[in-house]
Short mmCIF file of C-alpha atoms and ligand atoms in Angstrom, two decimals:
data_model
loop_
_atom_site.label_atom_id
_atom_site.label_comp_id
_atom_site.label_asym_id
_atom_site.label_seq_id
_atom_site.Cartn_x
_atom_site.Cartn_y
_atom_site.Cartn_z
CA UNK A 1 19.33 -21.38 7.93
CA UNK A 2 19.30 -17.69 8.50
CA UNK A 3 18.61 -17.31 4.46
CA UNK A 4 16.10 -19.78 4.38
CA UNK A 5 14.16 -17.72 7.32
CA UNK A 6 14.56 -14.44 5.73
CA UNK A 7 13.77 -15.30 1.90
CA UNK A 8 10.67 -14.08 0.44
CA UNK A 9 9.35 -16.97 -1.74
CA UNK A 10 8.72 -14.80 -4.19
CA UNK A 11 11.49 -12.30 -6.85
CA UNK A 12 8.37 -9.48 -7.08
CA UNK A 13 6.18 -7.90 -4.92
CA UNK A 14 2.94 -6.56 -6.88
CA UNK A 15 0.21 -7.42 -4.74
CA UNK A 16 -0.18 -8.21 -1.16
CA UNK A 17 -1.16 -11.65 -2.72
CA UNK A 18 2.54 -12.37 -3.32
CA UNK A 19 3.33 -12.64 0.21
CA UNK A 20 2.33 -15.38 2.75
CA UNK A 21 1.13 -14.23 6.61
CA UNK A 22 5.00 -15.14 7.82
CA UNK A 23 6.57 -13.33 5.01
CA UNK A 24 4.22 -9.97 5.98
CA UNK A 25 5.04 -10.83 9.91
CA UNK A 26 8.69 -11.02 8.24
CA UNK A 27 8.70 -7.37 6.86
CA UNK A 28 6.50 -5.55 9.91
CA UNK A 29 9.06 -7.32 12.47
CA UNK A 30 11.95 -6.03 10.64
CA UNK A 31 10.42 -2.98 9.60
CA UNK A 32 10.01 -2.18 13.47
CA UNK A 33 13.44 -2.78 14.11
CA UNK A 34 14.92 -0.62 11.38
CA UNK A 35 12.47 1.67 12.93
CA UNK A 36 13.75 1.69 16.31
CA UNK A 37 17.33 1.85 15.18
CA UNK A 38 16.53 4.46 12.98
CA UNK A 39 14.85 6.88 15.59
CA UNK A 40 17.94 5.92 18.14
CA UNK A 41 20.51 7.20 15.43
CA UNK A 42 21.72 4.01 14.49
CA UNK A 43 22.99 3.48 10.96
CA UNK A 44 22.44 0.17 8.71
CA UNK A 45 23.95 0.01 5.80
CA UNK A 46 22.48 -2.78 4.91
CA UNK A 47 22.21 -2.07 0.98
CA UNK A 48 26.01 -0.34 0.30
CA UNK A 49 26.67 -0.86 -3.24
CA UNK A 50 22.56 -1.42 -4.41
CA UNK A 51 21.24 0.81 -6.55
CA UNK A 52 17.08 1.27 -6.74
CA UNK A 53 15.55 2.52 -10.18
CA UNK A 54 12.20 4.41 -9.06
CA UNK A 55 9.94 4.31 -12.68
CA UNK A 56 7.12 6.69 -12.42
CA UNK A 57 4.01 6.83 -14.96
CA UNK A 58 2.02 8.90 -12.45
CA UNK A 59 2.75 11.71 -9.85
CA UNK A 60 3.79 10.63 -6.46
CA UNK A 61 4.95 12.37 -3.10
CA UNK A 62 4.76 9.67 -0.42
CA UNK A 63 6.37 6.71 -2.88
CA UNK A 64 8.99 8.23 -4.03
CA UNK A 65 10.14 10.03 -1.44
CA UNK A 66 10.20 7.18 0.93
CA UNK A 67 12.00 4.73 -1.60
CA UNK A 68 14.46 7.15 -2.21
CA UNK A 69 15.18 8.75 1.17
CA UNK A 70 14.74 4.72 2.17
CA UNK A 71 17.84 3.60 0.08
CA UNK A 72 20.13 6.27 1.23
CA UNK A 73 19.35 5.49 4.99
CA UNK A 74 20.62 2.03 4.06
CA UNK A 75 24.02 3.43 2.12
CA UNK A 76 22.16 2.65 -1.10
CA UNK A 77 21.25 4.71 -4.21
CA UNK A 78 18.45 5.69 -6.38
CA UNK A 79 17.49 6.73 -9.64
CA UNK A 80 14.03 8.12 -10.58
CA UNK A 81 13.01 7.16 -13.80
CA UNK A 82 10.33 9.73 -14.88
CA UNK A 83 8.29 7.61 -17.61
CA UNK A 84 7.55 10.81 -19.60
CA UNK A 85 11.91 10.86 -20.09
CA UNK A 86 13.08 7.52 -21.09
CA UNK A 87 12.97 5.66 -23.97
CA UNK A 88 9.49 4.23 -23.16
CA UNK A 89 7.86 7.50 -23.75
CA UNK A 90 9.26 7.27 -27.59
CA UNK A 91 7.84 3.75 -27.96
CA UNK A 92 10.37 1.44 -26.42
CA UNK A 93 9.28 -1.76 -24.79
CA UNK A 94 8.63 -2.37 -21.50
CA UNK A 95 9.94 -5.72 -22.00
CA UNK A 96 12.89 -4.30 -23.27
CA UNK A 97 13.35 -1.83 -20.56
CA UNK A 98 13.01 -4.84 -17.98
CA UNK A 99 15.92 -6.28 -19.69
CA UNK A 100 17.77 -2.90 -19.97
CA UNK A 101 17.63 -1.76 -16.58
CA UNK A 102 18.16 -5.09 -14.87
CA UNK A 103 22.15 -4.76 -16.15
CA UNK A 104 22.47 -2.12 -14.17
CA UNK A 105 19.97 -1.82 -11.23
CA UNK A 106 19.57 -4.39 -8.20
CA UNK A 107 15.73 -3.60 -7.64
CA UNK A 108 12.85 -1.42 -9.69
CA UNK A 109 10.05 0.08 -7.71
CA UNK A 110 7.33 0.89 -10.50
CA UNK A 111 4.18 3.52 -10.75
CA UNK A 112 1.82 2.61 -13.02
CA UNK A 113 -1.19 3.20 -14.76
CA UNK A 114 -2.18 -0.11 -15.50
CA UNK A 115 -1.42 -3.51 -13.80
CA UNK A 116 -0.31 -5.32 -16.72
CA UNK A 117 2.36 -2.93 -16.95
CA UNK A 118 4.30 -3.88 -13.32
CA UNK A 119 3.26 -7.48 -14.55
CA UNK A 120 5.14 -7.72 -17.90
CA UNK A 121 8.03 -5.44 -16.58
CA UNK A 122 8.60 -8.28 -13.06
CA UNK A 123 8.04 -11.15 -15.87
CA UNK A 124 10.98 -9.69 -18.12
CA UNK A 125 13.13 -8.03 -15.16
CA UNK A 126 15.95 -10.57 -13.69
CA UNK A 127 16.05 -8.01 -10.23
CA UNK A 128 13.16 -7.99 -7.85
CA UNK A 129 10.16 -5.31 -9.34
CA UNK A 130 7.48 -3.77 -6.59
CA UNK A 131 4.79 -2.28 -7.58
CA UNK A 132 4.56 1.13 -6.28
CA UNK A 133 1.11 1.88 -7.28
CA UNK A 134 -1.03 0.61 -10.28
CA UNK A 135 -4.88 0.52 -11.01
CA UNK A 136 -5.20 -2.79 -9.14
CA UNK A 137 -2.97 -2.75 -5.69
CA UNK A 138 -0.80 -0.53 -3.41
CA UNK A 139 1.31 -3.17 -1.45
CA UNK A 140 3.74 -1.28 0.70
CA UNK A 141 0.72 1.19 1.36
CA UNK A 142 -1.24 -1.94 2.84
CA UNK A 143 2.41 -2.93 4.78
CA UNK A 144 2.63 0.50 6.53
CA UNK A 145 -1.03 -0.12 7.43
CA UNK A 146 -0.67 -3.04 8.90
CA UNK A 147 2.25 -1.65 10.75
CA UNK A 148 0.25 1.12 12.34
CA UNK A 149 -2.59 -0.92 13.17
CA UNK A 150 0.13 -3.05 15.23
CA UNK A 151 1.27 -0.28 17.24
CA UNK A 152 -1.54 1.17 17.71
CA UNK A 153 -3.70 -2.33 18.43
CA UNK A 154 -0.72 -4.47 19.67
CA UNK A 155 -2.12 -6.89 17.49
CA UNK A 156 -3.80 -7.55 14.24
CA UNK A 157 -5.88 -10.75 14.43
CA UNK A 158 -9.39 -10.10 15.59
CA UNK A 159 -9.51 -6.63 14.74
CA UNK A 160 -12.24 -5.05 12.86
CA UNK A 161 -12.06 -2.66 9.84
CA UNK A 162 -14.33 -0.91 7.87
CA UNK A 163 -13.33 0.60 4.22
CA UNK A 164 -15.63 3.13 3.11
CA UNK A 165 -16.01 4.73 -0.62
CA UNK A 166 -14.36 3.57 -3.58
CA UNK A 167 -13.29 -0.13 -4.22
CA UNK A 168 -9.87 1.02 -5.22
CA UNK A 169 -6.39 0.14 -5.57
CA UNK A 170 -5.98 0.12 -1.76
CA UNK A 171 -8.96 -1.35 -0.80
CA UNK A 172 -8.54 -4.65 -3.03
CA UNK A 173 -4.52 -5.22 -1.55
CA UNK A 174 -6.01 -4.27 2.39
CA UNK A 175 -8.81 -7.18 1.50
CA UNK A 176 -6.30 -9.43 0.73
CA UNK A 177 -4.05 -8.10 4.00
CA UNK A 178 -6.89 -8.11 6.44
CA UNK A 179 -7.38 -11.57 5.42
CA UNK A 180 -4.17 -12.77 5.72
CA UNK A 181 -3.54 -11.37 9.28
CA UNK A 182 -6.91 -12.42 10.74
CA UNK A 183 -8.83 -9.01 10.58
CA UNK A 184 -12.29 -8.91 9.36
CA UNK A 185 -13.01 -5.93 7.04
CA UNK A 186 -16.11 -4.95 5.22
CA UNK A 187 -15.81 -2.58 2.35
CA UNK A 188 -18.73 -0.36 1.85
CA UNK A 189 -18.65 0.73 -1.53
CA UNK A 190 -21.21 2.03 -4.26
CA UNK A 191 -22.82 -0.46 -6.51
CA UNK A 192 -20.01 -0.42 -10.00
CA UNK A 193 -17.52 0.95 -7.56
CA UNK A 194 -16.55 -2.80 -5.48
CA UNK A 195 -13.73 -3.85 -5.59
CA UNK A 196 -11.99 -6.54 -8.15
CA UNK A 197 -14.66 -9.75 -7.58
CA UNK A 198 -11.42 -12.44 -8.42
CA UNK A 199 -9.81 -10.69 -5.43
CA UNK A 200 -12.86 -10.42 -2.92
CA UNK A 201 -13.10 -14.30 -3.42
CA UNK A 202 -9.39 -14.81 -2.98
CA UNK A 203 -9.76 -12.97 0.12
CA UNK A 204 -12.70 -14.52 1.25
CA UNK A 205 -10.70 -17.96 1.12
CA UNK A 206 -7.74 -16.58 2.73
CA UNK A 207 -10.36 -14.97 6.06
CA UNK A 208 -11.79 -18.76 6.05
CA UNK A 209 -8.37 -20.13 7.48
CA UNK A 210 -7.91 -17.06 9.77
CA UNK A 211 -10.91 -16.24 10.99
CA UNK A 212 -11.43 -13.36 9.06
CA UNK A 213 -14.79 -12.47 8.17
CA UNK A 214 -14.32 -10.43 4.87
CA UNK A 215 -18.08 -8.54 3.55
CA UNK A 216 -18.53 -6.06 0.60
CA UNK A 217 -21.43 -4.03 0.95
CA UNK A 218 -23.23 -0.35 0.31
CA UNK A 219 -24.02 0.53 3.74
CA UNK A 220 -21.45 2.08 5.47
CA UNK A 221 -23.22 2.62 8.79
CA UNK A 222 -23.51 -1.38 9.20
CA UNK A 223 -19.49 -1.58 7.77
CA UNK A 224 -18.31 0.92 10.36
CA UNK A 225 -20.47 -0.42 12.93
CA UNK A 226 -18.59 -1.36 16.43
CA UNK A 227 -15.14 -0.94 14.13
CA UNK A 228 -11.19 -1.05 15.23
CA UNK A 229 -10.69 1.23 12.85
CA UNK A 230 -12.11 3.09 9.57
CA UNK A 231 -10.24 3.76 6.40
CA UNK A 232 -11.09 5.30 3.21
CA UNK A 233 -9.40 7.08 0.13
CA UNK A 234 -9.65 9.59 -2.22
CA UNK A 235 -12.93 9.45 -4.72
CA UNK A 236 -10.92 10.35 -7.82
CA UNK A 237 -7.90 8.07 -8.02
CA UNK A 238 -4.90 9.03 -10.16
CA UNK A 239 -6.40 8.61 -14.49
CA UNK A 240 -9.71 8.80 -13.06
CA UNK A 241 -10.04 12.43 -13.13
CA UNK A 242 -12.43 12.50 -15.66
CA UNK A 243 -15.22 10.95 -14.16
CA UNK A 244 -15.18 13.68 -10.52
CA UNK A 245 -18.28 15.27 -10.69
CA UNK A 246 -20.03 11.85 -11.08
CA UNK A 247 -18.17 10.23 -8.47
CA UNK A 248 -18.35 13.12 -6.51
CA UNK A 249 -22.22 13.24 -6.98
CA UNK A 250 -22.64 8.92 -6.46
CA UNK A 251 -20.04 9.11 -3.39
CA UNK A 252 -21.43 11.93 -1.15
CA UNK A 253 -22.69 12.82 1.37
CA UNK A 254 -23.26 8.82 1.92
CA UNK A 255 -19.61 7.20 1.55
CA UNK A 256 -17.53 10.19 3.57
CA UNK A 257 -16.00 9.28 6.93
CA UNK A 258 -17.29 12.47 9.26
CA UNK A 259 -17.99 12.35 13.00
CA UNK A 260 -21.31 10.80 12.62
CA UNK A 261 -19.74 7.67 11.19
CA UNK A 262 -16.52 7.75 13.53
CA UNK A 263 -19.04 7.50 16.19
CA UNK A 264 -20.47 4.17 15.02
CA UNK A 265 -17.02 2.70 15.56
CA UNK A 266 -15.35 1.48 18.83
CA UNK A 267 -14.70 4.28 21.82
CA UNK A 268 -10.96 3.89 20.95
CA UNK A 269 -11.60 3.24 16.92
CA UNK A 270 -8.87 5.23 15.09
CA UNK A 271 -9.36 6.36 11.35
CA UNK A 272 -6.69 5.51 8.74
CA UNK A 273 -5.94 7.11 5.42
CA UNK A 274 -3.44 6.49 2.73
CA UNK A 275 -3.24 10.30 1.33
CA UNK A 276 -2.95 12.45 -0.28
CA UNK A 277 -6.48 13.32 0.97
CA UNK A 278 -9.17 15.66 -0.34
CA UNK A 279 -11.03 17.23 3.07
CA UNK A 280 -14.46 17.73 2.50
CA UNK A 281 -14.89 15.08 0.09
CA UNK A 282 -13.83 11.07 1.20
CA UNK A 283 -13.03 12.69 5.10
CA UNK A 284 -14.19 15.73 6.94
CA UNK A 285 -11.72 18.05 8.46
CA UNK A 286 -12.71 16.43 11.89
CA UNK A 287 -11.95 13.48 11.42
CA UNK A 288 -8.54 13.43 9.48
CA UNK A 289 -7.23 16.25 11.63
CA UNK A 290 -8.73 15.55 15.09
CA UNK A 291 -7.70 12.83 17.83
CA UNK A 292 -8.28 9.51 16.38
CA UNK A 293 -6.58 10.10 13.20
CA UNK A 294 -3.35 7.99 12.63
CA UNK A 295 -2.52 9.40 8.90
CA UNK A 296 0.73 11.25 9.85
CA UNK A 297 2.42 7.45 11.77
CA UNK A 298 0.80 5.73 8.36
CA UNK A 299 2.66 8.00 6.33
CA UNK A 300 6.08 7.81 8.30
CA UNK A 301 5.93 4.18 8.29
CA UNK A 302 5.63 3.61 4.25
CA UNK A 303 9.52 4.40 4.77
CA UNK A 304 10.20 1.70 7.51
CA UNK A 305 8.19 -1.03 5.81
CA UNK A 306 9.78 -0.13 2.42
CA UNK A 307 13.00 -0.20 3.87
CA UNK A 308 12.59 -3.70 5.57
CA UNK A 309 11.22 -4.70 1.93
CA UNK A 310 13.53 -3.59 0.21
CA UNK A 311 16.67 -5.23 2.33
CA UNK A 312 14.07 -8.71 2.06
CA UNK A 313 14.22 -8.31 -1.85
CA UNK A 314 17.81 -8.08 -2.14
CA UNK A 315 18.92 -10.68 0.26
CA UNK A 316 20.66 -8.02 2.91
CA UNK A 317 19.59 -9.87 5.12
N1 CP B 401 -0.06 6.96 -0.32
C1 CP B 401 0.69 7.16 -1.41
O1 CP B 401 1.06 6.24 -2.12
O2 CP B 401 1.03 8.46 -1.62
P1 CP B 401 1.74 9.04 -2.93
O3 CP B 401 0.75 8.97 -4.05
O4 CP B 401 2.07 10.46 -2.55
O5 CP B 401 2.95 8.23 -3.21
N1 NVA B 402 -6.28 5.27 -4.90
C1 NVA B 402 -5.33 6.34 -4.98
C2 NVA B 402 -4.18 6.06 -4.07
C3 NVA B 402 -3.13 7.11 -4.05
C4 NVA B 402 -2.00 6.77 -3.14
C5 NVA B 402 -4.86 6.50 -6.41
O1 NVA B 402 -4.70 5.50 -7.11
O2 NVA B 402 -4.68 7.63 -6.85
#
């Protein structure tokens, strides 16, 4: 009974997509508790004996930290797997290093550059693969969101977000988590900078049984309008570093969260941002470092969501 109430329904986690509202419920209740314990000194050594590769195409601070420091809190290990100094970087498969790795490993977290990648490395792995970053979705970013919204809202349904700037990896998993928890989020993005149209009308579906009302548009004074909260992200995503100055030029002044636009939100409306951060560009010093700014508690909790993840993945518990 206990199994059957614990189980994720799915082996991989590489989109918020792959988890139902009860399984997300799932990982932020447990995540809180691990939390609590944690801050109280408690030990749980919940994964003794597991061992966590960490496979990295792209730089990371928060990610791999977290993972890492994640598995030891539960008497775990892990291994980072710099791309650039395994086999893959001389040509080998991914499908082969699926099947290599899963003889030894009990769970891959993955970095990469572009979705297929996480996709054909969960399809060949036999151990549980979550994507820790790709061109398409941040899950456990969008899970430590989600967390901090709950402590700091004491709920999630009925709350209102606005995303401003890029359509990006975050944005299109927090569509699909907004929807699924009942908070109504409108992205205001540049035109050619929305974000992924097959996942704006999967989340659109999803808001239509919760009561979500989920809107893309360019006009981020309506979007952060009256707003719970307003989130953003870096311009220049990880591989897009080539195209700055015209981002830079298309995104501002219009898309960056400053005090003019935190004043559109709610009295209480706090801002949220996934970091790292570039001040000046996607957030004004203000903003990210005054009162309403919950980046530090977003940041923290990547580890306790991870954690509760990572113990759901590998039937701990
Ligand atoms: N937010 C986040 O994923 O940060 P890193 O790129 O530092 O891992
Ligand atoms: N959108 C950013 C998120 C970094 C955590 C990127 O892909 O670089």
């Amino acid at each position: 009974m206990k199994t059957l109430k614990t189980s994720l329904s799915k082996k991989d986690v590489l989109s918020i997509g792959d988890l139902s509202a009860r399984e997300i419920n799932l990982i932020l209740t447990f995540a809180s508790k691990l939390k609590r314990e944690q801050k109280n000194g408690k030990a749980r050594l919940l994964l003794r004996g597991k061992t966590l590769g960490m496979l990295f195409q792209k730089p990371s601070t928060r990610t791999r930290v977290s993972f890492e420091v994640g598995m030891y809190q539960l008497g775990g290990d892990a291994v980072y797997l710099g791309a650039s100094e395994i086999q893959l970087s001389r040509g080998e498969t991914i499908e082969d290093t699926a099947r290599t790795l899963s003889l030894y490993l009990d769970c891959v977290t993955a970095r990469v550059y572009d979705h297929k990648d996480v996709q054909t490395l969960a399809d060949w792995a036999s151990i549980p693969v979550i994507n820790g970053l790709s061109d398409a979705f941040h899950p456990c970013q969008i899970l430590a969101d989600l967390l901090t919204l709950q402590e700091h809202k004491k709920k999630l349904k009925g709350l209102r977000l606005a995303w401003l700037g890029d359509g990006d990896n975050v944005c299109n998993d927090l569509l699909l988590g907004c929807a699924k928890m009942g908070i109504s989020m409108t992205a205001a993005c540049p035109k050619g900078y929305e974000p992924i149209e097959k996942v704006v009308r999967l989340a659109k579906a999803e808001g239509e049984k919760t009561g979500a009302d989920i809107a893309i548009t360019d006009d981020p004074v309506a979007a952060a309008k009256d707003t719970d909260v307003v989130m953003t992200d870096t311009f220049v995503s990880i591989g897009k570093e080539g195209e700055r100055a015209t981002r830079e030029t298309i995104f501002l002044p219009k898309y960056q969260v400053n005090s003019g636009i935190m004043k559109l939100a709610k009295k209480e409306a706090i801002f949220m941002h996934c970091l790292p951060a570039k001040r000046g560009m996607e957030v004004t010093p203000e903003v990210i470092d005054g009162k309403s700014s919950m980046v530090w508690q977003e940041a923290e909790n990547r580890l306790h969501v991870q954690k509760a993840l990572l113990c759901l993945l590998m039937k701990a518990v």
